[in-house]
Coordinates of C-alpha atoms and ligand atoms in Angstrom, one line a residue:
M1 CA 13.5 18.1 -2.5
L2 CA 12.8 16.0 0.6
R3 CA 14.4 17.3 3.7
L4 CA 15.8 15.5 6.8
G5 CA 15.5 17.9 9.7
S6 CA 17.9 18.4 12.5
D7 CA 15.3 17.1 15.0
E8 CA 15.0 14.1 12.9
I9 CA 18.7 13.4 13.0
K10 CA 19.0 14.1 16.7
S11 CA 16.2 11.8 17.6
R12 CA 17.6 8.9 15.7
R13 CA 21.2 9.4 16.9
F14 CA 22.5 6.7 19.2
A15 CA 23.0 6.9 22.9
R16 CA 26.5 5.6 22.6
S17 CA 27.3 5.7 26.3
I18 CA 25.0 2.6 26.7
P19 CA 26.3 -0.1 24.5
Y20 CA 23.5 -2.1 23.1
P21 CA 23.2 -5.3 25.1
C22 CA 22.6 -7.6 22.1
L23 CA 21.2 -10.1 24.4
V24 CA 18.6 -12.5 23.2
S25 CA 15.8 -13.8 25.4
D26 CA 14.4 -16.4 23.3
A27 CA 12.3 -18.9 25.2
R28 CA 11.5 -20.9 22.1
S29 CA 15.1 -21.4 21.1
E30 CA 16.4 -24.9 21.2
S31 CA 20.1 -24.8 21.3
G32 CA 22.2 -22.6 23.6
G33 CA 25.7 -22.1 24.5
V34 CA 28.5 -20.3 22.8
S35 CA 31.7 -22.1 22.0
R36 CA 34.7 -20.2 20.6
G37 CA 34.6 -16.4 20.9
E38 CA 32.1 -16.5 23.7
H39 CA 31.1 -13.0 24.9
K40 CA 30.5 -12.9 28.7
S41 CA 27.7 -10.5 29.4
T42 CA 27.0 -8.8 32.7
Y43 CA 23.4 -8.1 31.9
A44 CA 20.8 -9.4 34.3
V45 CA 18.9 -12.4 33.1
K46 CA 15.7 -14.2 34.1
S47 CA 16.7 -17.7 35.1
N48 CA 13.8 -19.4 33.4
V49 CA 14.5 -17.9 30.0
R50 CA 17.1 -19.5 27.8
L51 CA 19.5 -16.9 26.7
R52 CA 22.0 -16.4 23.9
V53 CA 24.6 -13.7 23.9
C54 CA 25.5 -12.0 20.7
P55 CA 28.5 -13.7 19.3
A56 CA 29.3 -11.1 16.6
L57 CA 30.7 -8.7 19.1
P58 CA 33.8 -10.7 20.1
M59 CA 34.2 -11.7 16.5
M60 CA 34.2 -8.1 15.4
K61 CA 36.7 -7.2 18.1
F62 CA 39.0 -10.0 17.0
A63 CA 38.7 -9.1 13.3
W64 CA 39.3 -5.4 14.1
D65 CA 42.2 -5.9 16.5
N66 CA 44.0 -8.0 13.9
Y67 CA 43.4 -5.5 11.1
R68 CA 44.6 -2.8 13.4
R69 CA 47.7 -4.7 14.4
Y70 CA 48.8 -5.9 11.0
A71 CA 47.2 -3.8 8.4
W72 CA 46.3 -0.5 9.8
G73 CA 45.5 2.1 7.1
K74 CA 45.6 -0.5 4.3
N75 CA 42.3 -1.6 2.7
E76 CA 42.1 -5.1 4.0
L77 CA 43.9 -7.6 6.3
Q78 CA 45.7 -10.6 4.9
P79 CA 45.4 -12.7 8.1
L80 CA 47.8 -15.6 7.2
T81 CA 50.7 -13.5 6.0
R82 CA 49.8 -10.8 8.6
N83 CA 50.0 -7.8 6.3
G84 CA 47.7 -5.3 4.6
H85 CA 46.2 -5.6 1.1
T86 CA 45.7 -2.5 -1.0
G87 CA 43.9 -3.9 -4.1
S88 CA 42.8 -1.9 -7.1
M89 CA 39.1 -1.2 -6.5
F90 CA 39.4 2.0 -4.6
G91 CA 41.6 4.1 -6.8
G92 CA 44.2 5.0 -4.3
L93 CA 41.8 5.4 -1.4
R94 CA 43.0 3.7 1.7
G95 CA 41.5 2.3 4.9
A96 CA 38.5 0.6 3.4
S97 CA 38.2 -1.7 6.5
I98 CA 38.2 1.4 8.7
V99 CA 35.5 3.3 6.8
D100 CA 33.5 0.1 6.3
S101 CA 33.7 -0.6 10.1
L102 CA 32.9 2.8 11.6
D103 CA 29.1 2.1 12.1
T104 CA 29.6 -1.5 13.2
L105 CA 32.1 -0.5 15.9
Y106 CA 29.7 2.3 17.0
I107 CA 26.6 0.3 17.3
M108 CA 28.4 -2.5 19.1
G109 CA 29.7 0.0 21.6
L110 CA 33.3 -0.6 20.8
N111 CA 34.0 2.9 21.8
E112 CA 37.8 3.1 21.8
E113 CA 38.0 1.3 18.5
Y114 CA 35.5 3.7 17.0
E115 CA 37.3 6.7 18.3
E116 CA 40.6 5.5 16.8
A117 CA 38.8 4.8 13.5
K118 CA 37.3 8.3 13.6
E119 CA 40.7 9.9 14.2
W120 CA 42.2 8.0 11.3
V121 CA 39.4 9.4 9.0
E122 CA 40.0 12.9 10.3
T123 CA 43.8 12.9 10.1
V124 CA 44.8 10.4 7.4
L125 CA 42.0 9.6 5.0
D126 CA 43.1 11.4 1.8
M127 CA 40.7 11.9 -1.1
S128 CA 43.1 13.5 -3.5
T129 CA 44.4 10.2 -5.0
N130 CA 44.9 9.0 -8.5
G131 CA 44.1 5.5 -9.7
E132 CA 41.4 3.2 -11.0
A133 CA 38.4 3.4 -8.6
S134 CA 35.2 1.4 -9.0
L135 CA 32.4 4.0 -8.8
F136 CA 30.2 1.3 -7.3
E137 CA 32.6 0.1 -4.6
V138 CA 33.7 3.6 -3.6
N139 CA 30.0 4.6 -3.4
I140 CA 28.8 1.6 -1.3
R141 CA 31.7 1.3 1.0
Y142 CA 33.2 4.9 1.4
V143 CA 30.2 7.1 0.7
G144 CA 27.8 4.7 2.4
G145 CA 30.2 4.2 5.4
L146 CA 30.8 7.9 5.9
L147 CA 27.1 8.8 5.5
S148 CA 26.1 6.2 8.1
A149 CA 28.8 7.3 10.5
Y150 CA 27.6 10.9 10.2
Y151 CA 24.0 10.0 10.7
L152 CA 24.7 7.8 13.7
T153 CA 27.1 10.1 15.5
G154 CA 26.5 13.6 14.1
E155 CA 30.3 14.1 13.9
E156 CA 31.0 16.8 11.3
V157 CA 34.2 15.2 10.1
F158 CA 32.2 12.4 8.4
K159 CA 30.0 14.9 6.6
R160 CA 33.0 16.9 5.4
K161 CA 34.7 13.9 4.1
V162 CA 31.7 12.4 2.3
L163 CA 30.8 15.7 0.6
E164 CA 34.4 16.0 -0.6
L165 CA 34.2 12.4 -2.0
G166 CA 30.8 12.9 -3.5
D167 CA 32.0 15.7 -5.7
K168 CA 34.8 13.6 -7.0
L169 CA 32.4 11.0 -8.3
L170 CA 30.4 13.3 -10.5
P171 CA 32.6 13.3 -13.6
A172 CA 31.8 9.6 -14.1
F173 CA 28.3 10.7 -15.2
N174 CA 29.7 12.8 -18.1
T175 CA 28.5 10.4 -20.8
P176 CA 26.1 10.9 -23.7
T177 CA 23.3 9.4 -21.7
G178 CA 24.3 10.3 -18.2
I179 CA 24.7 6.6 -17.4
P180 CA 28.0 6.6 -15.5
R181 CA 31.0 4.5 -16.5
G182 CA 32.2 1.9 -14.1
V183 CA 35.7 3.2 -13.4
I184 CA 36.9 6.7 -12.4
N185 CA 40.2 8.3 -11.6
L186 CA 39.3 10.3 -8.5
G187 CA 42.2 12.7 -9.2
S188 CA 41.7 13.6 -12.8
G189 CA 38.0 12.9 -13.1
T190 CA 38.6 10.7 -16.2
S191 CA 36.3 7.8 -16.4
W192 CA 36.1 4.7 -18.5
S193 CA 34.3 1.3 -18.7
W194 CA 35.6 -2.0 -17.3
G195 CA 37.8 -3.8 -19.8
W196 CA 35.9 -7.0 -19.1
A197 CA 32.4 -5.5 -19.7
S198 CA 31.1 -6.2 -23.2
A199 CA 31.5 -3.3 -25.7
G200 CA 32.2 -0.6 -23.3
S201 CA 29.0 -1.2 -21.4
S202 CA 28.1 -0.2 -17.8
I203 CA 26.8 -2.7 -15.3
L204 CA 23.3 -2.7 -14.0
A205 CA 24.2 -3.5 -10.4
E206 CA 26.8 -0.7 -10.5
F207 CA 25.0 2.3 -12.0
G208 CA 21.8 1.0 -10.4
T209 CA 23.3 1.1 -6.9
L210 CA 23.9 4.7 -6.3
H211 CA 20.4 6.0 -5.6
L212 CA 20.3 5.8 -1.8
E213 CA 23.7 7.4 -1.2
F214 CA 23.2 10.1 -3.9
V215 CA 19.8 11.2 -2.5
H216 CA 21.4 11.6 0.9
L217 CA 24.3 13.6 -0.6
S218 CA 21.7 16.0 -2.0
E219 CA 20.0 16.1 1.4
L220 CA 23.2 17.0 3.2
T221 CA 24.5 19.6 0.7
G222 CA 21.1 21.0 -0.3
N223 CA 22.5 20.6 -3.9
P224 CA 20.1 18.7 -6.1
V225 CA 22.8 17.6 -8.5
F226 CA 23.3 14.2 -6.9
T227 CA 19.7 13.4 -7.0
E228 CA 19.4 14.6 -10.5
K229 CA 22.1 12.2 -11.6
V230 CA 20.4 9.2 -10.2
M231 CA 17.0 10.2 -11.3
N232 CA 18.3 10.5 -14.8
I233 CA 19.4 6.8 -14.6
R234 CA 16.0 5.9 -13.2
K235 CA 14.2 7.7 -16.0
L236 CA 16.2 5.9 -18.7
L237 CA 15.7 2.5 -17.1
N238 CA 12.0 3.1 -16.7
K239 CA 11.5 4.1 -20.3
I240 CA 13.7 1.6 -22.1
E241 CA 12.1 -1.5 -23.6
K242 CA 12.7 -4.5 -21.4
P243 CA 12.7 -8.1 -22.7
H244 CA 9.8 -9.8 -20.9
G245 CA 9.9 -7.0 -18.4
L246 CA 13.4 -8.0 -17.3
Y247 CA 16.5 -5.8 -16.9
P248 CA 19.6 -7.1 -18.6
N249 CA 22.9 -6.6 -16.9
F250 CA 24.9 -4.6 -19.5
L251 CA 23.9 -1.2 -20.9
S252 CA 25.8 1.1 -23.2
P253 CA 26.5 4.5 -21.6
A254 CA 26.9 5.9 -25.1
T255 CA 23.6 4.8 -26.7
G256 CA 21.5 3.9 -23.7
N257 CA 20.7 0.5 -25.2
W258 CA 21.1 -3.0 -23.7
V259 CA 24.3 -4.6 -24.9
Q260 CA 23.4 -8.2 -24.3
H261 CA 20.5 -10.1 -22.7
H262 CA 21.9 -11.7 -19.6
V263 CA 19.7 -11.2 -16.6
S264 CA 20.6 -12.1 -13.0
V265 CA 19.4 -11.4 -9.5
G266 CA 22.9 -12.4 -8.4
G267 CA 26.2 -10.8 -9.5
L268 CA 25.9 -7.9 -12.1
G269 CA 22.2 -7.3 -11.4
D270 CA 21.5 -7.9 -7.7
S271 CA 21.6 -4.5 -5.8
F272 CA 19.8 -2.7 -8.6
Y273 CA 16.6 -4.5 -7.5
E274 CA 17.4 -3.9 -3.9
Y275 CA 17.8 -0.2 -4.4
L276 CA 14.4 0.1 -6.1
I277 CA 12.5 -1.1 -3.0
K278 CA 14.8 0.6 -0.6
S279 CA 14.5 3.9 -2.5
Y280 CA 10.8 3.7 -2.0
L281 CA 11.2 2.8 1.7
M282 CA 13.8 5.5 2.3
S283 CA 11.5 8.2 0.7
D284 CA 9.0 7.4 3.5
K285 CA 7.0 5.6 0.8
Q286 CA 6.6 8.6 -1.4
D287 CA 8.8 7.5 -4.4
E288 CA 5.9 5.9 -6.3
E289 CA 8.1 5.4 -9.4
A290 CA 10.6 3.2 -7.5
K291 CA 7.7 1.3 -6.1
K292 CA 6.1 0.6 -9.4
M293 CA 9.5 -0.4 -11.0
Y294 CA 10.3 -2.7 -8.1
Y295 CA 7.0 -4.7 -8.2
S296 CA 7.0 -4.9 -12.0
A297 CA 10.6 -6.2 -11.9
L298 CA 9.7 -8.7 -9.2
E299 CA 6.7 -9.9 -11.3
A300 CA 9.0 -10.4 -14.3
I301 CA 11.5 -12.2 -12.1
E302 CA 8.8 -14.5 -10.7
S303 CA 7.5 -15.3 -14.2
N304 CA 10.9 -15.9 -15.8
L305 CA 13.5 -16.7 -13.2
V306 CA 11.9 -18.3 -10.2
Q307 CA 12.1 -22.1 -10.4
K308 CA 11.3 -25.0 -8.1
S309 CA 13.7 -28.0 -8.1
P310 CA 12.5 -31.6 -8.1
G311 CA 13.3 -31.7 -4.4
G312 CA 11.1 -28.7 -3.8
L313 CA 13.7 -25.9 -3.4
T314 CA 12.8 -22.5 -4.8
Y315 CA 15.7 -20.8 -6.6
L316 CA 16.4 -17.9 -8.9
A317 CA 17.9 -19.1 -12.2
E318 CA 19.8 -16.8 -14.5
W319 CA 18.4 -15.9 -17.9
R320 CA 20.5 -15.7 -21.1
G321 CA 18.3 -14.4 -24.0
G322 CA 15.5 -16.7 -23.0
I323 CA 17.5 -19.7 -22.0
L324 CA 17.7 -20.5 -18.3
D325 CA 21.0 -21.3 -16.5
H326 CA 20.0 -23.2 -13.4
K327 CA 22.5 -21.7 -11.2
M328 CA 22.1 -19.4 -8.2
G329 CA 25.0 -17.3 -6.8
H330 CA 25.6 -16.6 -3.1
L331 CA 25.1 -13.0 -4.1
A332 CA 21.5 -13.7 -5.1
C333 CA 20.8 -14.9 -1.5
F334 CA 20.2 -11.3 -0.4
S335 CA 16.9 -11.5 -2.3
G336 CA 15.2 -13.4 0.6
G337 CA 15.6 -10.3 2.7
M338 CA 14.6 -8.0 -0.2
V339 CA 11.4 -9.8 -1.0
A340 CA 10.6 -9.8 2.8
I341 CA 11.0 -6.1 3.3
G342 CA 8.8 -5.4 0.2
A343 CA 6.0 -7.8 1.3
D344 CA 3.9 -5.2 3.0
D345 CA 3.7 -2.6 0.2
G346 CA 2.7 -4.5 -2.8
Q347 CA -0.9 -5.6 -3.5
P348 CA -2.4 -6.5 -0.1
E349 CA -3.5 -9.9 -1.3
K350 CA 0.1 -10.7 -2.3
R351 CA 1.6 -10.0 1.2
Q352 CA 1.6 -13.6 2.3
H353 CA 2.8 -14.8 -1.1
Y354 CA 5.8 -12.5 -0.9
L355 CA 6.6 -13.6 2.7
D356 CA 6.4 -17.2 1.5
L357 CA 8.6 -16.6 -1.4
A358 CA 11.2 -14.8 0.8
A359 CA 11.1 -17.7 3.2
E360 CA 11.5 -20.2 0.4
I361 CA 14.5 -18.4 -1.1
T362 CA 16.1 -18.1 2.4
H363 CA 15.5 -21.8 3.0
T364 CA 17.2 -22.7 -0.2
C365 CA 20.2 -20.5 0.7
H366 CA 20.4 -22.2 4.0
E367 CA 20.3 -25.6 2.3
S368 CA 23.4 -24.5 0.2
Y369 CA 25.2 -24.1 3.6
K370 CA 23.7 -27.2 5.2
R371 CA 24.8 -29.4 2.3
S372 CA 28.5 -28.5 2.6
A373 CA 31.1 -30.1 4.9
T374 CA 31.9 -26.7 6.5
K375 CA 28.3 -25.6 6.8
L376 CA 29.2 -22.5 4.8
G377 CA 27.8 -21.9 1.3
P378 CA 29.6 -21.9 -2.0
E379 CA 29.9 -18.9 -4.3
A380 CA 27.4 -20.5 -6.7
F381 CA 25.2 -23.6 -6.5
R382 CA 23.4 -25.4 -9.2
F383 CA 20.1 -27.2 -9.8
D384 CA 20.8 -29.5 -12.8
G385 CA 22.1 -33.0 -13.6
G386 CA 20.6 -34.3 -10.3
T387 CA 22.3 -31.6 -8.3
E388 CA 20.4 -29.4 -5.8
A389 CA 21.8 -26.4 -4.0
T390 CA 25.4 -27.7 -4.4
A391 CA 28.3 -26.3 -6.4
T392 CA 29.4 -28.7 -9.1
R393 CA 32.4 -26.7 -10.5
L394 CA 35.6 -26.5 -8.6
S395 CA 35.7 -22.8 -9.4
D396 CA 32.4 -22.2 -7.6
R397 CA 33.3 -23.8 -4.3
Y398 CA 34.8 -20.9 -2.4
Y399 CA 33.4 -18.8 0.4
I400 CA 34.9 -15.3 0.9
L401 CA 33.1 -14.3 4.1
R402 CA 30.1 -12.9 2.2
P403 CA 27.0 -11.6 4.1
E404 CA 24.0 -12.3 1.8
V405 CA 22.7 -15.4 3.5
V406 CA 22.9 -14.1 7.1
E407 CA 21.5 -10.8 5.7
S408 CA 18.4 -12.7 4.7
Y409 CA 18.3 -14.4 8.1
M410 CA 18.3 -11.1 9.8
Y411 CA 15.4 -9.6 7.7
M412 CA 13.4 -12.8 8.0
W413 CA 13.9 -12.8 11.7
R414 CA 12.7 -9.2 11.9
M415 CA 9.7 -9.9 9.7
T416 CA 8.6 -13.2 11.2
H417 CA 10.3 -13.8 14.5
D418 CA 10.6 -17.5 13.6
P419 CA 13.4 -18.8 15.8
K420 CA 14.8 -20.9 13.0
Y421 CA 16.5 -17.8 11.6
R422 CA 18.5 -17.3 14.8
Q423 CA 19.2 -21.0 14.8
W424 CA 20.6 -20.7 11.3
G425 CA 22.6 -17.6 12.2
W426 CA 24.0 -19.5 15.1
E427 CA 25.1 -22.3 12.7
A428 CA 26.8 -19.8 10.5
V429 CA 28.6 -18.3 13.5
E430 CA 29.9 -21.8 14.5
A431 CA 31.0 -22.5 11.0
L432 CA 32.8 -19.2 10.7
E433 CA 34.6 -19.7 14.0
Q434 CA 35.5 -23.3 13.1
H435 CA 36.7 -22.8 9.5
C436 CA 37.4 -19.1 8.9
R437 CA 39.0 -18.0 12.1
V438 CA 42.7 -18.2 11.9
E439 CA 45.3 -17.0 14.3
S440 CA 45.3 -13.4 13.2
G441 CA 41.8 -12.7 11.9
F442 CA 39.2 -14.3 9.7
S443 CA 39.9 -15.7 6.2
G444 CA 37.8 -16.9 3.3
I445 CA 38.1 -20.5 2.3
R446 CA 38.7 -22.1 -1.1
D447 CA 36.4 -25.1 -0.9
V448 CA 33.4 -25.3 1.4
Y449 CA 33.2 -29.1 0.8
A450 CA 36.7 -29.8 2.0
T451 CA 36.9 -31.0 5.6
T452 CA 40.3 -29.3 6.1
P453 CA 39.7 -26.0 4.4
S454 CA 42.4 -24.1 2.6
H455 CA 42.3 -20.3 3.4
D456 CA 42.4 -17.6 0.9
N457 CA 44.3 -15.1 3.2
M458 CA 41.7 -12.3 2.9
Q459 CA 39.6 -10.7 5.6
Q460 CA 37.2 -8.7 3.3
S461 CA 36.1 -5.3 4.5
F462 CA 32.5 -6.4 4.0
F463 CA 32.9 -9.1 6.6
L464 CA 33.2 -6.3 9.2
A465 CA 30.7 -4.0 7.5
E466 CA 28.0 -6.5 6.7
T467 CA 28.4 -10.1 7.9
L468 CA 29.2 -9.3 11.5
K469 CA 26.7 -6.4 11.6
Y470 CA 23.8 -8.5 10.3
L471 CA 24.7 -11.3 12.8
Y472 CA 24.8 -8.8 15.6
L473 CA 21.4 -7.4 14.5
L474 CA 20.0 -10.9 14.2
F475 CA 20.6 -11.5 17.9
S476 CA 19.5 -8.0 19.0
D477 CA 16.2 -6.4 19.7
D478 CA 14.2 -5.1 16.8
D479 CA 14.6 -1.5 17.9
L480 CA 18.3 -1.5 17.3
L481 CA 18.4 0.2 13.9
S482 CA 14.6 -0.3 13.5
L483 CA 13.5 -1.0 9.9
D484 CA 10.8 1.7 10.6
D485 CA 13.5 4.3 10.7
W486 CA 16.5 3.0 8.7
V487 CA 17.3 1.3 5.4
F488 CA 20.6 -0.4 4.9
N489 CA 22.6 0.3 1.8
T490 CA 24.0 -2.7 0.0
E491 CA 27.1 -2.7 2.2
A492 CA 24.9 -2.7 5.3
H493 CA 25.4 0.9 6.1
P494 CA 22.2 2.3 7.7
L495 CA 20.7 5.4 6.2
P496 CA 17.8 7.2 7.8
I497 CA 14.4 7.3 6.2
I498 CA 13.7 10.8 4.9
R499 CA 10.5 11.9 6.5
Q500 CA 8.0 13.8 4.4
N501 CA 6.4 15.7 7.3
C502 CA 9.7 17.3 8.2
S503 CA 8.5 20.9 7.6
P504 CA 10.5 24.1 8.0
E505 CA 8.5 24.9 11.1
R506 CA 10.0 21.7 12.7
G507 CA 13.4 22.9 11.8
G508 CA 13.6 20.7 8.7
A509 CA 14.7 23.2 6.1
P510 CA 17.0 24.1 4.5
G511 CA 18.8 20.8 5.1
I512 CA 20.4 19.4 8.2
E513 CA 21.8 21.4 11.0
A514 CA 24.5 19.0 12.1
T515 CA 25.4 19.1 15.8
G516 CA 27.8 17.1 17.9
P517 CA 26.6 14.1 19.9
Ligands
DMJ1 C1 29.3 -6.3 -0.8 O1 30.3 -5.4 -1.2 C2 28.0 -5.8 -1.2 O2 27.0 -6.5 -0.4 C3 27.6 -5.9 -2.6 O3 26.3 -5.5 -2.9 C4 27.8 -7.3 -3.1 N1 29.1 -7.8 -2.8 C5 29.7 -7.6 -1.5 C6 29.4 -8.8 -0.5 O4 29.3 -10.0 -1.0

């Protein structure tokens, strides 16, 4: 098993006493100025350089303060009615916004807020709950959030809590194939499939989005069981016959066969592909199997799903048994960033091709924002009947504070330093401030094409975990959570790359010696 040594952890821990400045000295940038939510900085600046100050910090403070005031301990804030939302995804677990925000608060240097969040985790977060929990959601938000908080701060409490939670997820894997079911009762360990999933199937994006966190759970415990569970999933997916090399979204945990042939890089499929390339990167580029599976999957996606519209926009269609549905979801917009971070490690002659593809996808997603009245993008946009990058159905017009588009801006910025990505991030900030900020927090909107938006009354926890974190990183220096050292899980929780050369002599084995900050 790969080991992450204590030296490794210590060296990557944050110097929290110095809040990261998040100041941008970008001489090439065209527009300046912050409107609402302006963050006044005291950092010295050179007068001949046009500066921007990270706007995500005051947005985070505002979102957090309102959550704290009106919804403390609940999962999410309902900012219009000023109360907490519990929801049914976390099986009785509470405080999703707190756990999802720990690392964002910490990297932004919001120290008091972080301390209060930590204290809540220590004294209130209760893992012995009953109820219907999504294995996927609990993994990406709670396991991912606690792991990140531990790696960034070295605080033992996060390690203790995440190990307690990790054990509670294991019964979901007790199926004939070892492919976990989607829902688990954290108290009884009973698990079952989502009622809406065809024929008791499990969802690719759910059982395929456990790898990063589970490998780290094994790293922390020294217990290989977590890695074994996800390697078993990997093995089955690697072996099974794939239509045109594609991975359909539904698989039976009983038989290990595909249940139907719907393929998507958006909802139901998305983060499975993301975790292949990130597993490779997180293993310090040792996980050759993940690498091979990622590039083959990408090849199949390019041959079967990638399309060019008459207007020249590159998009990812969905595939239903060979028939294309010319629709791209907001969720699929993460793939600009994914293709960009994988550009360097494929065949060398394809590097530029992947960077171009990543840029084209990100451009299309930006167009979906640009073509709306609010300058925020719809849940899904289409490329048919003369439509390009626009939602045609009423039911696809909403925006729920999702991160995927700004996520790709952040990765594209880091890979290319083309100032247009910061410009686009800036536009997103202005649109969020104008249309999603309400008196007591941020809210999603029901129709991005309406000039007077109607709010959905939900401040999603991923807005604090992801959208604001990616915006903060977009306007920060590259060495803040450098991509050379960290990979982000699909909820934007940074996990350290596990170095191969971390030998026992360097204090690397057996496992991590956790120490306080
Ligand atoms: C987040 O919980 C994660 O990014 C997940 O992978 C997809 N959906 C939401 C955000 O849109």
